[in-house]
XYZ file of C-alpha atoms in Angstrom:
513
model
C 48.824 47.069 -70.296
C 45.167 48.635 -70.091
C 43.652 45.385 -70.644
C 45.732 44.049 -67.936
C 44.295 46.160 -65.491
C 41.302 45.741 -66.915
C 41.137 42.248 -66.237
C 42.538 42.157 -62.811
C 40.198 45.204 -62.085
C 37.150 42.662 -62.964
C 38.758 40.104 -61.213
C 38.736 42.235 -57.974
C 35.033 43.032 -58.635
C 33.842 39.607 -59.414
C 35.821 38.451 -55.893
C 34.192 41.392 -53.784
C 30.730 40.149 -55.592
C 31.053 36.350 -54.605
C 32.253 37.216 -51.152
C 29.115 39.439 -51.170
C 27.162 36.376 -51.936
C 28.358 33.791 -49.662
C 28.299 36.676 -47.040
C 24.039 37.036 -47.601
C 23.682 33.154 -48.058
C 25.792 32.727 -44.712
C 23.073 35.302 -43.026
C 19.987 33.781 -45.082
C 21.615 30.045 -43.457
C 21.742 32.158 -40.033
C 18.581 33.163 -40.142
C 17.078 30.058 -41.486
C 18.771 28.415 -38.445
C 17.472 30.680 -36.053
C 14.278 30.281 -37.228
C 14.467 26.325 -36.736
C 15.845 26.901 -33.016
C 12.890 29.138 -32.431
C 10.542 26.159 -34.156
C 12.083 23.758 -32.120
C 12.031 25.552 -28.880
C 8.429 26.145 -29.358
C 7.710 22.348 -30.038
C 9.788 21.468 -26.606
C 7.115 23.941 -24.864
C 4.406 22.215 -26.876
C 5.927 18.896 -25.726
C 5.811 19.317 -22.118
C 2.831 20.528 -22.179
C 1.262 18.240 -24.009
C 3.370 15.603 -21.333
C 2.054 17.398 -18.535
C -1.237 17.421 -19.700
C -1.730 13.958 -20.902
C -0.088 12.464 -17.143
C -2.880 14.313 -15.869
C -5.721 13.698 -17.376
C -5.056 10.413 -19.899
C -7.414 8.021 -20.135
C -6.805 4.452 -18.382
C -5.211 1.906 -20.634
C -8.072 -1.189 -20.867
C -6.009 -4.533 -22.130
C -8.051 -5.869 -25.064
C -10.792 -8.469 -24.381
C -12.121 -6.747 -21.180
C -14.648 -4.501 -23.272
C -16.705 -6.957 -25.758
C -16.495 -7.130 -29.816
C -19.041 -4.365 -30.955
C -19.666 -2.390 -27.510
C -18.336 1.255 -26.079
C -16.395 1.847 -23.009
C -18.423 3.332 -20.798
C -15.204 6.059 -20.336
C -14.425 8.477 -22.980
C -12.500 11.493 -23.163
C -15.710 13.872 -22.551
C -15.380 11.810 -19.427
C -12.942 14.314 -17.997
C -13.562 17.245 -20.215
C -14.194 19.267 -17.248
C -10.452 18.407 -16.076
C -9.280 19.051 -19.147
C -9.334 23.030 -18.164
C -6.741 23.227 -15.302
C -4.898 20.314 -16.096
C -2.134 21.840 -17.941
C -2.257 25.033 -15.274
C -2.100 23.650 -12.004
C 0.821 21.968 -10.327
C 0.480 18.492 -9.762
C 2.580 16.386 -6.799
C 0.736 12.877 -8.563
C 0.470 13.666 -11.776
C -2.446 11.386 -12.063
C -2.939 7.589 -12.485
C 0.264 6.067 -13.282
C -1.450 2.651 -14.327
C -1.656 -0.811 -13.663
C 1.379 -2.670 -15.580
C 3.711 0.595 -13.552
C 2.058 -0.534 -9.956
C 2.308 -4.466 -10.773
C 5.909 -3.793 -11.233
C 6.315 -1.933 -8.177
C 5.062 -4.237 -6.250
C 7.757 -6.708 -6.658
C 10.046 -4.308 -4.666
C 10.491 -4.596 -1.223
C 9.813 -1.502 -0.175
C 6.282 -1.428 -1.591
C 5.296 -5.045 -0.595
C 6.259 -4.712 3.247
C 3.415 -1.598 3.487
C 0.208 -3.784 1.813
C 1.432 -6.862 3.060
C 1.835 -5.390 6.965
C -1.683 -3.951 6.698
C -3.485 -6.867 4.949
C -2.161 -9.040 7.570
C -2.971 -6.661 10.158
C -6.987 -6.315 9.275
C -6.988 -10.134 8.907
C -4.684 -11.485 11.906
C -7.142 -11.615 14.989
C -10.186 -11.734 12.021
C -13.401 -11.909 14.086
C -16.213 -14.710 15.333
C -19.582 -15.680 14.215
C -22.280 -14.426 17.041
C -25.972 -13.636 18.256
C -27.022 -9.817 18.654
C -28.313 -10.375 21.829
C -25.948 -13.120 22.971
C -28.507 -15.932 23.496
C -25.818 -17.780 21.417
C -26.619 -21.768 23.023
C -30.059 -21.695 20.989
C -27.779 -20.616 17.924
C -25.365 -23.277 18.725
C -25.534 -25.692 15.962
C -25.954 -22.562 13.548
C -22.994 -20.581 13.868
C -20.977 -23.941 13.926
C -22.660 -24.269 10.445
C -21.850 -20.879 9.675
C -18.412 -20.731 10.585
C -17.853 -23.976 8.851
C -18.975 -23.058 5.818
C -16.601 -19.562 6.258
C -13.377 -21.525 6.521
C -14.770 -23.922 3.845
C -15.011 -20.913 1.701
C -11.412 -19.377 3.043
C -13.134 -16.040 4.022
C -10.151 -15.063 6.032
C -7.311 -15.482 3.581
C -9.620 -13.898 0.461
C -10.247 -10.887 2.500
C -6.690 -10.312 2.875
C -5.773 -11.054 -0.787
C -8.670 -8.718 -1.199
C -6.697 -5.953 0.554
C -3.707 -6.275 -1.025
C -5.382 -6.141 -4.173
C -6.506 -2.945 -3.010
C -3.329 -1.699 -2.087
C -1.498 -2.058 -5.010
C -4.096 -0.686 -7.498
C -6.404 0.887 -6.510
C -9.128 -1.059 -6.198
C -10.340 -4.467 -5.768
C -13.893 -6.915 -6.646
C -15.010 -10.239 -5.091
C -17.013 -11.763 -7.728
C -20.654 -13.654 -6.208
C -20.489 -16.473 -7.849
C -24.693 -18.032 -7.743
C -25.393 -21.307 -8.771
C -27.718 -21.341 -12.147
C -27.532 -17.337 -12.490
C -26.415 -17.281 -16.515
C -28.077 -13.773 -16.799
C -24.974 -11.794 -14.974
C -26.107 -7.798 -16.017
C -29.040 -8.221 -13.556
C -29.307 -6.765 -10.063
C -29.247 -9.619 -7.266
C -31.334 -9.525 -5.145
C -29.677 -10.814 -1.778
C -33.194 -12.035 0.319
C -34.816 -15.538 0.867
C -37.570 -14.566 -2.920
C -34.786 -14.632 -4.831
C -32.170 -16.981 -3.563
C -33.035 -20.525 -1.742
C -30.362 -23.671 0.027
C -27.276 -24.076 -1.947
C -27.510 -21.115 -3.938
C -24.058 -20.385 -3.522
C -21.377 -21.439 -5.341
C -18.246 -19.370 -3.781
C -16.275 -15.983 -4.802
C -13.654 -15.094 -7.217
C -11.122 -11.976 -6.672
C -10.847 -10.369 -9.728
C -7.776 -7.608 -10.694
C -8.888 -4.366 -11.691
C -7.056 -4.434 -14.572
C -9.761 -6.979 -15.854
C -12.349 -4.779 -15.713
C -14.220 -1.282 -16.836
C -17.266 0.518 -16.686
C -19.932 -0.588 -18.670
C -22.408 2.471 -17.708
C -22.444 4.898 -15.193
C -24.520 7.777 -13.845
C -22.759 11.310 -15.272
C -25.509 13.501 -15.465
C -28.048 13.978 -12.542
C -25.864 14.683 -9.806
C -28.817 14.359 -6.862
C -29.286 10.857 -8.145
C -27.527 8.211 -5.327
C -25.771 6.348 -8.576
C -23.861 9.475 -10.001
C -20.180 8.724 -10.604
C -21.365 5.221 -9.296
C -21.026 2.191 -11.954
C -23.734 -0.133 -12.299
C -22.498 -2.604 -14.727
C -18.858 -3.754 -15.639
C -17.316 -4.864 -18.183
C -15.269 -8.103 -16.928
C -13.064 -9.824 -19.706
C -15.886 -9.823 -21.793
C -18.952 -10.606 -19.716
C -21.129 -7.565 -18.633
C -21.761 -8.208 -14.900
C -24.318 -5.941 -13.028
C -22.536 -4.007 -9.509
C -24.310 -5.967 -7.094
C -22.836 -9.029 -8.480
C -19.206 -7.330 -7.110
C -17.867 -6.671 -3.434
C -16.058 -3.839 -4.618
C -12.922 -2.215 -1.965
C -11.560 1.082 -2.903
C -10.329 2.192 0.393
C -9.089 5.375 -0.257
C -11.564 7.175 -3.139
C -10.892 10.030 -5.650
C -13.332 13.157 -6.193
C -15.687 12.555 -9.188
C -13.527 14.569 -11.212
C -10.756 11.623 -11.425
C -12.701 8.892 -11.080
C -12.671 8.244 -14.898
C -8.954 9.048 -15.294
C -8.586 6.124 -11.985
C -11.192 3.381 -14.194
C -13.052 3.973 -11.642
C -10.832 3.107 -8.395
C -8.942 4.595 -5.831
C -5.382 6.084 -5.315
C -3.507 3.162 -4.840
C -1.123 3.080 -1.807
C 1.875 2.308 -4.010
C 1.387 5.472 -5.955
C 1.233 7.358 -2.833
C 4.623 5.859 -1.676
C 6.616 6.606 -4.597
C 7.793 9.627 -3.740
C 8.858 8.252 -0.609
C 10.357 4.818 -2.111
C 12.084 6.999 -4.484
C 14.055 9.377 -2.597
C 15.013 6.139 -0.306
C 16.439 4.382 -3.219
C 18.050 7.148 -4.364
C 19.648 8.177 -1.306
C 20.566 4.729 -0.419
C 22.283 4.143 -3.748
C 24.148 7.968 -3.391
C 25.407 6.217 0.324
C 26.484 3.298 -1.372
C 28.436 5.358 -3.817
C 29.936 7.812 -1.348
C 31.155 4.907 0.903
C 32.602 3.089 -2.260
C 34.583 6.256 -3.236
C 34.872 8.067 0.464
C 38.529 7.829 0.657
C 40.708 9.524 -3.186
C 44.002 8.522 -2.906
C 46.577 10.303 -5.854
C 50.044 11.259 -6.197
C 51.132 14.852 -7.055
C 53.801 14.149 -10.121
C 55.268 16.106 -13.224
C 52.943 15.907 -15.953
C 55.431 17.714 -18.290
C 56.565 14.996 -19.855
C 53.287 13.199 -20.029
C 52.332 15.901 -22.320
C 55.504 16.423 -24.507
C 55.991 12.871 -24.847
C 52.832 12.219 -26.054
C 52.144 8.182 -26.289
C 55.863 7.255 -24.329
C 54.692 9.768 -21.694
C 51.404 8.086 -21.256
C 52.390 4.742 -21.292
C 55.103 5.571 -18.534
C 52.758 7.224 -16.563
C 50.277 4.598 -16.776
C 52.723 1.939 -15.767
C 53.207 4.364 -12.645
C 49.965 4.025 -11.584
C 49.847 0.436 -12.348
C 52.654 0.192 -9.809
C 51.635 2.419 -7.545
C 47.923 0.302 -7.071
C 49.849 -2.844 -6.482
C 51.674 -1.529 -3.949
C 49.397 0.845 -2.226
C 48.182 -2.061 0.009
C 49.196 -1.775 3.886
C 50.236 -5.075 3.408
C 52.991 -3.505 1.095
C 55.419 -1.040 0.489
C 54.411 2.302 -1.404
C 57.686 3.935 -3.066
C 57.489 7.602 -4.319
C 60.033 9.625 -6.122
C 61.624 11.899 -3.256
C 61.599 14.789 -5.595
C 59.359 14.726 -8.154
C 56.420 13.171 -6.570
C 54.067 14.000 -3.242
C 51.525 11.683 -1.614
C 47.820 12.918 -0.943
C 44.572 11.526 0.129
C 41.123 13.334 0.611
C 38.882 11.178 2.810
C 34.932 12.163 2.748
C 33.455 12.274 6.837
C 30.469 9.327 6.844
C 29.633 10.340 10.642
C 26.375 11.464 9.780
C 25.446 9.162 7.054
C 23.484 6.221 9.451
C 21.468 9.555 10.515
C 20.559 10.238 6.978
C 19.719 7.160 6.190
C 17.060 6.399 9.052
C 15.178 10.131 8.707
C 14.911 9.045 4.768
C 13.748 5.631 5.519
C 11.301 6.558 8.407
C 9.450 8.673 5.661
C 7.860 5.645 3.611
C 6.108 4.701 6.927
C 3.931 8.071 6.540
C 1.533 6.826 4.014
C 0.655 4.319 5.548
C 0.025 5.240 9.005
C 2.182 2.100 9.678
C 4.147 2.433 13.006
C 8.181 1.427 12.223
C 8.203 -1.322 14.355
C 5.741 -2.963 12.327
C 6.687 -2.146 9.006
C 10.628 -2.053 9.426
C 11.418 -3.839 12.862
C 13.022 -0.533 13.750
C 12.509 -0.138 17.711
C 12.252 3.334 19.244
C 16.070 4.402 20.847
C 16.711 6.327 23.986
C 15.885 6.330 27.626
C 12.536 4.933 28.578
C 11.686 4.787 24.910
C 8.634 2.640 23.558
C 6.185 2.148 20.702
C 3.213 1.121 22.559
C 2.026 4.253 22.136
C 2.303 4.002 18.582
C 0.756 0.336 18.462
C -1.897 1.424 20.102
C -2.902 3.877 17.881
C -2.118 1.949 14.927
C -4.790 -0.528 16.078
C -7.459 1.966 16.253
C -6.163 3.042 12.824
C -7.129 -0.589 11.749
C -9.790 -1.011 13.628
C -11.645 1.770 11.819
C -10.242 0.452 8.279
C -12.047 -2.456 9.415
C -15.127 -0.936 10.708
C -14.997 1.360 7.629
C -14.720 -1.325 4.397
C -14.542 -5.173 5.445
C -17.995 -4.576 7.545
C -20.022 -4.221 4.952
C -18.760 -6.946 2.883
C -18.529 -9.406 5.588
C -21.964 -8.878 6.029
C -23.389 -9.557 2.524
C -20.986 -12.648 2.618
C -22.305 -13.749 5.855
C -26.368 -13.118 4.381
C -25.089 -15.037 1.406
C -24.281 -18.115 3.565
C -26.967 -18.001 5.606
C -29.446 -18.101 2.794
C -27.044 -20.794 1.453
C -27.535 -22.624 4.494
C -30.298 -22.282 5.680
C -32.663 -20.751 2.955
C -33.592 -17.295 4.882
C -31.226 -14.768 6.616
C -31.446 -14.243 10.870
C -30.911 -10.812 11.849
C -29.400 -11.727 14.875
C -26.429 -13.338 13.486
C -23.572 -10.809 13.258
C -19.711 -11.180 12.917
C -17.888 -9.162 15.336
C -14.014 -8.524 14.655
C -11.691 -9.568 17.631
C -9.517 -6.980 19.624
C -6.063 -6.242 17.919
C -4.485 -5.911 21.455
C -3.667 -9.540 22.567
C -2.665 -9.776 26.610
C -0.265 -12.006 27.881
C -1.449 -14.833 30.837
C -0.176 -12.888 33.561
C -2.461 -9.606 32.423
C -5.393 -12.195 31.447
C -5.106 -13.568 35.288
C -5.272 -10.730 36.309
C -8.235 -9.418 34.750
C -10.129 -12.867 36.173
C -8.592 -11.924 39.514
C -10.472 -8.683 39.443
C -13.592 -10.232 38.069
C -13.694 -12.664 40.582
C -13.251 -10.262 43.570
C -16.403 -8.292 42.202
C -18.617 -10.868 41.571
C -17.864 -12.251 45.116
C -18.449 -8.424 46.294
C -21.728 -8.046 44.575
C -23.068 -11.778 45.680
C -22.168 -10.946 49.603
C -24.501 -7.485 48.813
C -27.396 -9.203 47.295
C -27.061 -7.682 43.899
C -26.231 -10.645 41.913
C -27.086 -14.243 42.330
C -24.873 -17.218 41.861
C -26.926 -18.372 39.230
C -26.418 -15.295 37.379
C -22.763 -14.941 38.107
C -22.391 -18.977 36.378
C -24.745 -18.145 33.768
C -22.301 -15.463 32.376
C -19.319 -18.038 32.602
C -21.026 -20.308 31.199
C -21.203 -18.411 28.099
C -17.970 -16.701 28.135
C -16.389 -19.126 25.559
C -12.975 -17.930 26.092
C -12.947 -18.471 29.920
C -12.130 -21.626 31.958
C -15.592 -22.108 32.827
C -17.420 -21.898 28.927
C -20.033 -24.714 29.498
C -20.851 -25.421 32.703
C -24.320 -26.653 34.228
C -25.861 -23.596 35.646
C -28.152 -25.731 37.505
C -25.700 -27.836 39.103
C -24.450 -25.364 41.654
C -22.182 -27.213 44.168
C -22.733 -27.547 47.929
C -21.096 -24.584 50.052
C -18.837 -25.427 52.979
C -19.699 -25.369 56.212
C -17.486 -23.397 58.387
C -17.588 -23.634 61.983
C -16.640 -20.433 63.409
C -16.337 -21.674 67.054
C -14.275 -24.752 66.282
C -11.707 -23.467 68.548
C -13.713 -22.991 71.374
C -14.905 -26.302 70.940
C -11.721 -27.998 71.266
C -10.937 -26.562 74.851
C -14.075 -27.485 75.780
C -13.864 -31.073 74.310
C -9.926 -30.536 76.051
C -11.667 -29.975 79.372
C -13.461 -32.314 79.361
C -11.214 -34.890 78.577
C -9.386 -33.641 81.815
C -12.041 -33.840 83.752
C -12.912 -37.257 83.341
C -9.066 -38.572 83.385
């Protein structure tokens, strides 16, 4: 009997000793797990960090055969050191360059293509003319036809406004100078009649920024006029010295960003993604709401449903079954008198339209487009217009214009005329047309008016005739571009006392009847 209790007594003990054992590896497995969660929590911080760091200050993504076999990029990591600081602090909108295969896919949405398209077309769709400084422009004659020629030949027009778009969508955009016999490419040109003689030019190629990188640039002396400023690129290969490129970057970045950008610009898609994306995403919650605005259900006993089990379910599926083939106006819905009630919940869409157009009128902000151009969306209300809005969207373009095709208009045009002609003129200038385009009943008008003052000043001796047909004679858009300014016709006699002349002429008549 002892040893009975014995036993059993060690029994007990070795039971209270294993449950004492699983009980401290079940807290050593707690702990152990809590030590993971705190592990992996840490790493999440690490993550986004890391995430929000990288998105704003990674380095661009160069496809391979841009940079030759066996040479650096010119950008490097201690490129952007200095960012590198308050990166991870400060809060971003743009987390920073979002690169070139994520903007070449954007633009093959509509939303993005109907901003750089409107505005390329825009700086392009009057374009400009070929003319003399001091407007002497019959001795230039037969050289501006020459020059404009050789412009069309060339399809100035329609590269500038691929040019743009290019722009637009990344970021930034070159014009390669392509010079006949030039196999040295990583020298300056020099754009004067030394250097460059008749038929030096060959034409221009637009080139995607994705093609190209810094070879060197300028990141030390900041008083130099080349800092942050590249002078050579790498292009698929070839090294090909900046003045070789018409390079657009219409809206800049500060130095800081300009390696984290390859050296471009914010590209307008970029800065209508926010935009774009709130559009799409509250046109797709619309779409959704009006697809589901109306829940129809019927109020039944779901008792049996449940007790059932797989009869109940199958019963009250065939219910609903019946109940959706019936449910059509066309049709008769039946429901069980007692045991079932109709509902329906229907969702209000009176205020949806309103939602729609404030959401969609804020990817025209961007741009500076008016909506009229961009979306064909008129102005609504009493007396309402845009021409307000036009108007100011055409000095908006005609600065763009002023601002960044200028300049390269102008080396194109010295490029020609040395191609031409073998030595640039000075005096030859393009000169962009007016955006505003009047209708024949304001242009007859305006010739009204003009007439009535030139016939104002002749009668007061301040002008001469001569000089009056002189300027309509070179007015090439009037009725008049070409005349002889010699050949001024005859002026009519008028006869001031012709009626006083006929009753004497009457008179006497009568007298000698």
């Amino acid at each position: 009997m002892m040893k009975f209790w014995q036993s059993k007594k060690k029994r007990e003990i070795a039971a209270i000793e294993e449950a004492n054992r699983l009980k401290k590896e079940e807290l050593a497995l707690k702990a152990q797990r809590n030590k993971l969660d705190e592990q992996v929590f840490v790493l999440i911080n690490e993550m986004e960090a890391k995430k929000s760091y990288q998105s704003a200050c990674d380095l661009p993504e160069i496809p391979a055969g841009v940079i030759p076999a066996g040479k650096q990029p010119a950008i490097a990591q201690d490129s952007i050191v200095d960012l590198n600081n308050y990166a991870a602090s400060a809060p971003h909108f743009y987390k920073g360059f979002i690169g070139y295969p994520a903007l070449a896919n954007m633009s093959q949405s509509t939303d993005y293509r109907c901003v750089y398209e409107t505005t390329a077309q825009e700086m392009t769709r009057a374009w400009g003319e070929v003319k003399v400084a001091n407007g002497g422009n019959e001795d230039y004659k037969d050289k501006i036809k020459a020059i404009e020629g050789r412009l069309k030949e060339l399809n100035i027009r329609e590269l500038m406004r691929k040019h743009i778009e290019n722009e637009m969508i990344f970021g930034r955009s070159q014009i390669f100078i392509d010079i006949r016999q030039h196999k040295h490419l990583d020298i300056p040109l020099l754009i004067n009649d030394k250097s460059l003689g008749k038929g030096c030019l060959k034409g221009f190629t637009l080139i995607e920024p994705i093609w190209t990188t810094p070879s060197f640039y300028n990141a030390n002396d900041a008083t130099a006029p080349d800092f942050f400023k590249p002078l050579r690129w790498f292009v698929l290969g070839k090294e090909i010295h900046d003045d070789r490129l018409l390079t657009l970057i219409m809206r800049p970045v500060p130095d800081m960003f300009k390696p984290v950008y390859n050296f471009g610009g914010i590209s307008m898609l970029q800065l209508m993604q926010p935009y774009v994306e709130r559009w799409q995403r509250t046109v797709d919650s619309v779409s959704d709401l009006i697809h589901s605005f109306s829940i129809t259900g019927i109020k039944t006993d779901m008792q049996n449903v449940i007790s059932d089990g797989g009869e109940g379910t199958a019963q009250l599926l065939l219910r609903s079954k019946l109940f959706s083939l019936l449910r059509s106006n066309q049709n008769l819905m039946m429901l069980d008198k007692d045991g079932e009630e109709f509902f329906q919940f229907n969702t209000p869409l009176s205020t949806l339209d309103n939602l729609l157009q404030k959401s969609q009128e804020q990817m025209a902000a961007p741009s500076r487009t008016p909506l009229v151009k961009l979306l064909g969306v008129t102005p609504s209300g009493l007396n309402a217009s845009s021409d307000g809005e036009i108007q100011v969207y055409h000095e908006y373009i005609a600065s763009m214009q002023e601002a960044h095709l200028r300049p390269q208009i102008e080396v194109i045009l010295n490029l020609i005329q040395l191609d031409l002609f073998g030595k640039i003129d000075d005096q030859i200038i393009f000169e962009f047309n007016p955006l505003e385009q009047m209708n024949d009943e304001q242009l007859a008008t305006i010739e009204k008016s003009k007439a009535e003052r030139d016939v104002s000043l002749i009668s007061a001796g301040v002008l001469a005739q001569e000089e009056v047909r002189t300027r309509l004679a070179k007015d090439e858009s009037g009725d008049y571009s070409g005349i002889d300014v010699e050949d001024v016709p005859e002026q009519p006699q008028w006869d001031f006392n012709y009626g006083n002349n006929q009753e004497e002429a009457g008179d006497t008549a009568g007298t000698m009847a």
